[in-house]
XYZ file of C-alpha atoms in Angstrom:
430
model
C -13.666 -37.353 38.306
C -17.309 -37.015 36.945
C -16.627 -33.173 36.839
C -12.883 -33.490 34.922
C -14.754 -35.619 32.384
C -17.383 -33.307 31.517
C -14.905 -30.389 31.245
C -12.839 -32.511 28.568
C -15.851 -33.418 26.763
C -16.924 -29.820 26.406
C -13.575 -28.557 25.596
C -13.340 -31.421 22.598
C -16.874 -30.520 21.732
C -15.563 -26.758 21.393
C -12.200 -27.791 19.602
C -14.658 -29.895 17.251
C -17.083 -27.068 16.635
C -14.344 -24.612 15.721
C -12.790 -26.868 13.482
C -16.383 -27.300 12.050
C -16.683 -23.316 11.734
C -13.404 -23.117 9.464
C -14.465 -20.601 6.809
C -14.628 -22.043 3.281
C -11.606 -21.355 1.352
C -14.130 -20.657 -1.950
C -17.386 -19.159 -2.295
C -20.415 -21.182 -2.802
C -21.396 -19.177 -5.799
C -18.826 -17.495 -7.950
C -19.324 -14.570 -10.680
C -16.437 -14.837 -13.013
C -15.615 -11.972 -15.052
C -13.545 -12.547 -18.274
C -12.411 -9.411 -20.046
C -12.327 -9.651 -23.789
C -8.503 -8.789 -23.701
C -6.573 -11.141 -21.354
C -4.450 -8.306 -19.930
C -7.501 -6.060 -19.495
C -5.826 -3.172 -21.515
C -7.265 -1.401 -24.211
C -6.527 1.432 -26.854
C -8.303 4.642 -26.618
C -11.938 4.514 -27.779
C -11.773 0.662 -28.002
C -14.908 -0.832 -26.402
C -14.298 -3.133 -23.765
C -16.589 -6.210 -23.194
C -16.949 -8.572 -20.339
C -18.184 -12.278 -20.148
C -19.921 -12.918 -17.321
C -20.425 -16.612 -15.636
C -22.421 -17.603 -12.520
C -21.363 -20.784 -11.385
C -22.483 -22.885 -8.332
C -20.400 -25.869 -7.741
C -18.548 -25.100 -10.985
C -21.777 -25.458 -13.324
C -23.685 -22.446 -14.800
C -26.525 -21.266 -12.648
C -29.615 -20.842 -15.000
C -31.740 -18.128 -15.187
C -30.072 -16.141 -12.784
C -30.644 -12.012 -12.832
C -27.357 -9.785 -12.650
C -27.291 -6.353 -11.168
C -24.564 -4.121 -12.949
C -23.129 -0.607 -12.671
C -20.000 0.731 -14.780
C -18.417 4.197 -15.372
C -14.865 5.803 -14.482
C -13.084 4.166 -11.695
C -14.147 4.948 -8.274
C -16.570 7.973 -9.501
C -20.743 7.807 -9.774
C -21.443 5.131 -12.444
C -22.617 5.978 -15.867
C -25.063 3.340 -16.284
C -26.979 0.545 -14.196
C -28.908 -2.102 -15.253
C -30.423 -5.882 -14.568
C -28.889 -8.514 -17.020
C -30.768 -11.965 -17.189
C -28.651 -14.829 -17.977
C -30.442 -17.699 -19.370
C -27.795 -20.339 -18.966
C -25.545 -18.675 -16.449
C -23.316 -17.109 -18.944
C -24.189 -13.329 -20.541
C -21.874 -10.418 -21.971
C -21.588 -6.585 -21.073
C -20.268 -3.814 -23.066
C -18.961 -1.304 -20.697
C -18.141 1.541 -23.419
C -14.838 3.067 -23.982
C -12.557 5.710 -22.952
C -10.955 8.656 -24.953
C -8.487 9.691 -22.544
C -5.924 7.414 -20.414
C -7.760 5.685 -17.438
C -9.571 3.017 -15.917
C -13.378 2.181 -16.380
C -15.061 -0.238 -13.595
C -17.742 -2.691 -13.927
C -19.434 -3.661 -10.627
C -21.890 -6.791 -10.412
C -23.689 -8.726 -7.819
C -26.568 -11.502 -7.770
C -28.596 -12.646 -5.044
C -29.251 -16.508 -4.596
C -30.792 -18.099 -1.729
C -31.037 -14.990 0.028
C -27.034 -14.435 -0.269
C -25.511 -11.722 -1.927
C -22.527 -12.438 -4.282
C -20.430 -9.625 -5.651
C -17.267 -9.041 -8.378
C -15.667 -6.522 -10.196
C -13.220 -5.808 -12.939
C -11.415 -2.642 -14.360
C -10.661 -2.050 -17.974
C -7.474 -0.042 -18.772
C -7.059 2.570 -21.316
C -3.366 3.577 -22.456
C -2.431 3.276 -18.652
C 1.028 4.362 -19.253
C 0.047 7.429 -20.684
C -1.712 8.637 -17.526
C -0.500 11.745 -16.480
C -0.965 13.308 -12.868
C -3.067 16.285 -11.797
C -1.119 17.117 -9.086
C 1.497 20.574 -9.565
C 4.954 20.287 -8.374
C 6.006 23.793 -6.505
C 8.658 25.514 -7.616
C 10.407 25.379 -4.118
C 9.733 21.641 -3.609
C 13.415 20.713 -3.212
C 14.307 23.897 -1.100
C 11.541 23.057 0.996
C 12.559 19.423 1.890
C 16.467 20.375 1.779
C 15.555 22.934 4.625
C 13.390 20.208 6.503
C 16.302 17.429 6.398
C 18.982 19.907 7.410
C 16.782 21.256 10.346
C 16.003 17.171 11.404
C 19.910 16.487 10.977
C 20.258 19.090 14.052
C 18.253 16.787 16.154
C 20.165 13.744 17.682
C 19.448 10.397 16.542
C 19.653 9.582 20.317
C 19.242 5.984 19.273
C 18.349 3.223 21.640
C 18.800 -0.147 20.686
C 17.698 -3.053 22.994
C 18.152 -6.909 22.197
C 15.267 -9.112 21.834
C 16.625 -12.698 22.118
C 12.780 -13.692 22.898
C 11.883 -12.489 19.288
C 15.254 -13.397 17.734
C 15.336 -16.926 15.921
C 18.585 -19.307 15.180
C 19.651 -17.303 12.348
C 18.294 -13.816 12.920
C 19.101 -11.528 15.943
C 16.108 -9.106 16.711
C 16.358 -5.392 18.405
C 13.868 -3.089 19.252
C 15.173 0.434 18.233
C 13.942 3.892 19.523
C 14.924 7.032 17.426
C 14.514 10.518 18.048
C 12.938 12.699 15.173
C 11.331 15.860 14.110
C 11.447 17.467 17.832
C 13.613 17.007 20.804
C 11.652 14.330 22.877
C 9.547 12.821 19.826
C 10.650 9.575 19.002
C 9.623 6.400 16.703
C 10.116 2.794 16.886
C 11.190 -0.268 14.562
C 12.549 -3.713 15.069
C 15.980 -4.237 13.483
C 16.877 -7.734 12.211
C 20.171 -8.918 11.635
C 21.936 -12.031 10.516
C 23.506 -13.893 12.854
C 27.009 -14.551 10.697
C 29.173 -11.657 11.502
C 29.387 -10.410 8.085
C 28.723 -7.254 6.212
C 25.174 -7.142 4.410
C 22.980 -4.380 2.343
C 20.463 -2.773 4.542
C 16.816 -2.456 3.847
C 14.173 -0.079 5.040
C 10.762 -1.371 5.342
C 8.312 1.401 6.011
C 4.728 0.622 7.346
C 1.561 0.142 5.697
C -1.484 2.796 7.001
C -3.247 2.701 10.290
C -2.062 3.104 14.122
C -0.655 -0.327 15.035
C 1.625 -2.244 16.953
C 4.425 -3.345 14.835
C 5.953 -6.909 14.595
C 9.459 -7.909 13.909
C 9.871 -9.259 10.378
C 13.006 -11.654 10.049
C 12.286 -12.878 6.450
C 14.640 -9.980 4.840
C 17.194 -11.115 7.160
C 16.988 -14.614 6.332
C 17.643 -13.625 2.674
C 20.666 -11.819 3.190
C 19.617 -7.867 4.459
C 20.017 -6.458 7.724
C 16.485 -4.760 7.852
C 14.520 -2.401 9.556
C 10.580 -2.404 9.926
C 9.181 0.705 11.508
C 5.954 2.586 12.726
C 5.732 6.278 12.093
C 3.411 7.521 15.375
C 5.568 6.785 18.168
C 3.802 3.919 19.246
C 6.278 1.140 21.027
C 5.331 -2.114 20.476
C 5.635 -2.580 24.300
C 3.048 0.149 25.288
C 0.021 -1.075 27.581
C -3.193 -1.773 25.569
C -4.538 1.046 27.525
C -2.332 3.377 26.412
C -2.470 2.288 22.831
C -6.165 2.606 22.651
C -5.870 5.968 23.578
C -3.427 6.667 20.839
C -5.234 5.021 18.217
C -8.093 7.270 19.098
C -6.340 10.494 18.774
C -4.745 9.615 15.579
C -7.586 7.735 13.753
C -7.955 10.723 11.312
C -3.813 11.121 10.893
C -3.610 11.464 7.119
C -5.577 14.882 7.691
C -3.866 16.651 10.860
C -2.809 20.054 10.086
C -3.253 19.749 5.959
C -3.815 23.162 5.701
C -0.074 23.994 7.203
C 2.598 22.423 4.881
C 4.816 23.419 7.687
C 3.483 21.290 10.397
C 1.554 18.651 8.344
C 1.314 15.410 10.118
C 3.321 13.492 7.234
C 6.427 16.222 7.654
C 7.603 14.146 10.394
C 6.774 11.055 8.876
C 8.655 11.637 5.560
C 11.822 13.177 8.043
C 11.356 9.577 9.956
C 12.220 7.788 6.830
C 15.492 9.718 6.335
C 16.139 9.192 9.844
C 15.464 5.312 9.680
C 18.443 5.659 6.557
C 20.873 7.393 9.245
C 20.672 4.651 11.468
C 21.051 1.866 8.869
C 23.824 3.392 7.337
C 25.352 3.830 10.733
C 25.567 0.196 11.790
C 29.003 -1.403 11.438
C 27.356 -4.645 9.649
C 26.384 -2.443 6.768
C 28.063 -3.181 3.667
C 28.639 0.328 2.940
C 27.113 -0.300 -0.513
C 23.756 -1.175 -0.886
C 20.648 0.833 0.464
C 17.331 -0.577 -0.049
C 13.519 0.278 0.622
C 10.607 -1.633 0.167
C 6.882 -1.536 1.134
C 3.429 -1.615 0.307
C 0.246 1.127 0.210
C 1.352 3.540 2.729
C 4.893 1.770 2.629
C 4.898 1.963 -1.043
C 4.492 5.603 -0.871
C 7.351 6.147 1.967
C 9.439 3.747 -0.344
C 9.404 6.355 -3.353
C 9.355 9.471 -0.738
C 12.654 7.993 0.885
C 14.257 7.347 -2.412
C 12.996 10.886 -3.676
C 14.839 12.945 -1.048
C 17.710 10.445 0.296
C 20.566 10.021 -2.353
C 21.845 7.142 -0.286
C 19.128 4.959 -1.349
C 20.289 2.385 -4.325
C 17.373 0.219 -5.166
C 13.587 0.436 -4.030
C 10.556 -1.712 -4.644
C 7.250 -0.202 -4.146
C 4.099 -2.043 -4.147
C 0.418 -0.213 -5.068
C 1.831 3.119 -3.588
C -1.037 5.341 -1.370
C -0.666 9.248 -1.413
C -0.483 9.267 -5.119
C -2.267 11.978 -7.325
C -4.417 13.043 -4.466
C -5.814 15.893 -6.220
C -7.327 13.722 -8.740
C -11.023 13.937 -7.465
C -10.624 17.503 -8.358
C -10.236 16.585 -12.082
C -13.108 13.944 -12.192
C -11.212 10.870 -11.833
C -9.724 8.671 -9.230
C -7.126 9.888 -6.669
C -5.042 7.839 -4.427
C -5.402 7.086 -0.727
C -6.962 8.221 1.700
C -9.051 9.982 -0.939
C -8.756 13.272 1.029
C -10.328 15.331 -1.538
C -13.320 13.186 -2.509
C -15.705 15.896 -1.056
C -14.868 18.792 -3.226
C -16.744 21.253 -0.750
C -14.811 20.662 2.151
C -13.441 23.596 4.243
C -10.049 25.009 3.116
C -9.574 22.945 0.186
C -7.454 25.274 -1.397
C -4.946 25.549 1.493
C -5.158 21.971 1.571
C -4.277 20.905 -2.028
C -1.356 23.628 -1.736
C 0.113 21.584 1.066
C -0.539 18.235 -0.613
C 1.782 19.360 -3.307
C 4.758 19.205 -0.941
C 3.788 15.544 0.026
C 2.442 13.737 -2.898
C 3.971 10.818 -3.865
C 4.120 11.798 -7.541
C 6.357 14.826 -6.857
C 8.993 12.594 -5.055
C 8.728 9.976 -8.105
C 9.884 12.614 -10.367
C 12.841 12.946 -8.086
C 14.043 9.272 -7.981
C 17.318 8.766 -9.808
C 17.750 5.106 -8.912
C 16.326 1.483 -10.417
C 13.231 0.343 -8.976
C 10.667 -2.256 -9.113
C 6.882 -1.752 -8.907
C 3.820 -3.721 -9.021
C 0.148 -2.706 -8.576
C -3.077 -4.807 -9.227
C -6.148 -3.318 -11.608
C -8.620 -4.416 -9.210
C -7.441 -2.076 -6.170
C -10.052 0.380 -4.777
C -7.984 1.354 -1.890
C -4.937 2.779 -3.937
C -6.383 3.093 -7.317
C -4.168 2.176 -10.366
C -5.214 5.359 -12.017
C -3.320 7.381 -8.925
C -0.424 4.232 -9.053
C 0.243 4.500 -12.528
C 0.196 8.691 -12.532
C 3.049 7.905 -10.047
C 4.865 5.197 -12.094
C 4.699 7.191 -15.269
C 6.196 10.138 -13.629
C 9.387 8.098 -12.941
C 12.234 8.813 -15.461
C 14.490 6.805 -13.501
C 15.040 2.951 -14.800
C 12.008 1.408 -13.866
C 10.038 -2.145 -14.275
C 6.853 -3.075 -13.028
C 4.562 -6.108 -12.607
C 1.093 -5.872 -13.162
C -1.557 -8.274 -11.959
C -5.114 -7.239 -13.096
C -7.076 -9.602 -10.814
C -5.317 -8.079 -7.905
C -7.051 -5.640 -5.187
C -5.241 -4.337 -2.634
C -2.865 -7.116 -2.065
C -0.074 -8.896 -3.889
C 0.624 -12.755 -4.838
C 3.677 -14.611 -3.630
C 4.990 -14.961 -6.988
C 4.989 -11.024 -7.257
C 6.963 -10.757 -3.600
C 9.555 -13.246 -4.640
C 10.018 -11.549 -8.061
C 10.857 -8.127 -6.031
C 13.300 -9.812 -3.707
C 15.376 -11.643 -6.417
C 15.303 -8.123 -8.366
C 16.646 -6.476 -5.321
C 19.232 -9.327 -4.272
C 20.413 -9.210 -7.881
C 20.990 -5.442 -7.860
C 22.758 -5.899 -4.562
C 25.028 -8.053 -6.117
C 23.796 -11.161 -3.640
C 24.157 -14.797 -4.196
């Protein structure tokens, strides 16, 4: 009995400690950066200035020193310095640009042994940014041939009901599809409303990384038959040992066979997106009218790619697409994730850049003919806004974009809601 009491007390103490150690929702010290233009947008040759406020408990910290640096986005800073804030408030002029692009200001301070940081980017004529990547003359022929070859490979779909993952309103299935080569597969979770009605279909490609996917039922709750996939052939039911082995082998997958356009890693990935549409449009519950694609980061890139090469797609919503204008760094400006050409002296760079022309999101963006919803944030250091705007500006189809300047590599719930409402309205859903 005494042992039980001790164990109980230990358990309660552990729970109490965990509760006490919950991370704070806000920082003890905040650095507030306020641009002199509320939308962070500037005309060419217009100087941007930023007000800096260092607050503790919501009040200015007196006599604090700020380290700062600024220059073109993601590149070496043009200037570094230290600014002393007498009353916790100061201002930095971060100069200007005479060509479209972004300037980045980074600041930090140390208080009581802790370092606090923040940053802000000023946009100069962002909707005039032009991509640096070239479009190969045989781009269309290359992808038409690749899709035709892939069509000759049976889809060999295996659809397994997953009642343990389903909800009262959504039926979930694990799907395996053959793609690219005989015996090569990728996986996805299909989510269908349990109402026996016809619905628009929605393809949801994944963000970057090697990971086990989980079912997403929210799209089905909003009236779509959705298919959320992975791209590496990683079954969500794989053993942890095998998963870790694959994770290690594929850690650098964006650069695998980058010197060879016919065997580059993303070739199977892009063809897998078309295969996902093959599968969705084969479902008996498909309304035969509306095919939607949406995703963010790598998923945002694959959204644009799918619409660019598969004319069955009707509407897309792409958030901060990766793999956009990858050659930016070779032209002294920020490129897209995964920054593969930041090192200008790497081996076989000519062959690699030639291959990337067939895979850069910018060149698929040029092929889009359907309405699209797009979104990005200026403070994104993963998928640089320079690269994202380069892709967006290449789109000639009907488009709209929501920019939340303060966003990093994430988006607000309000933006998600707006995108979903836009897609539902386009599909004629109530």
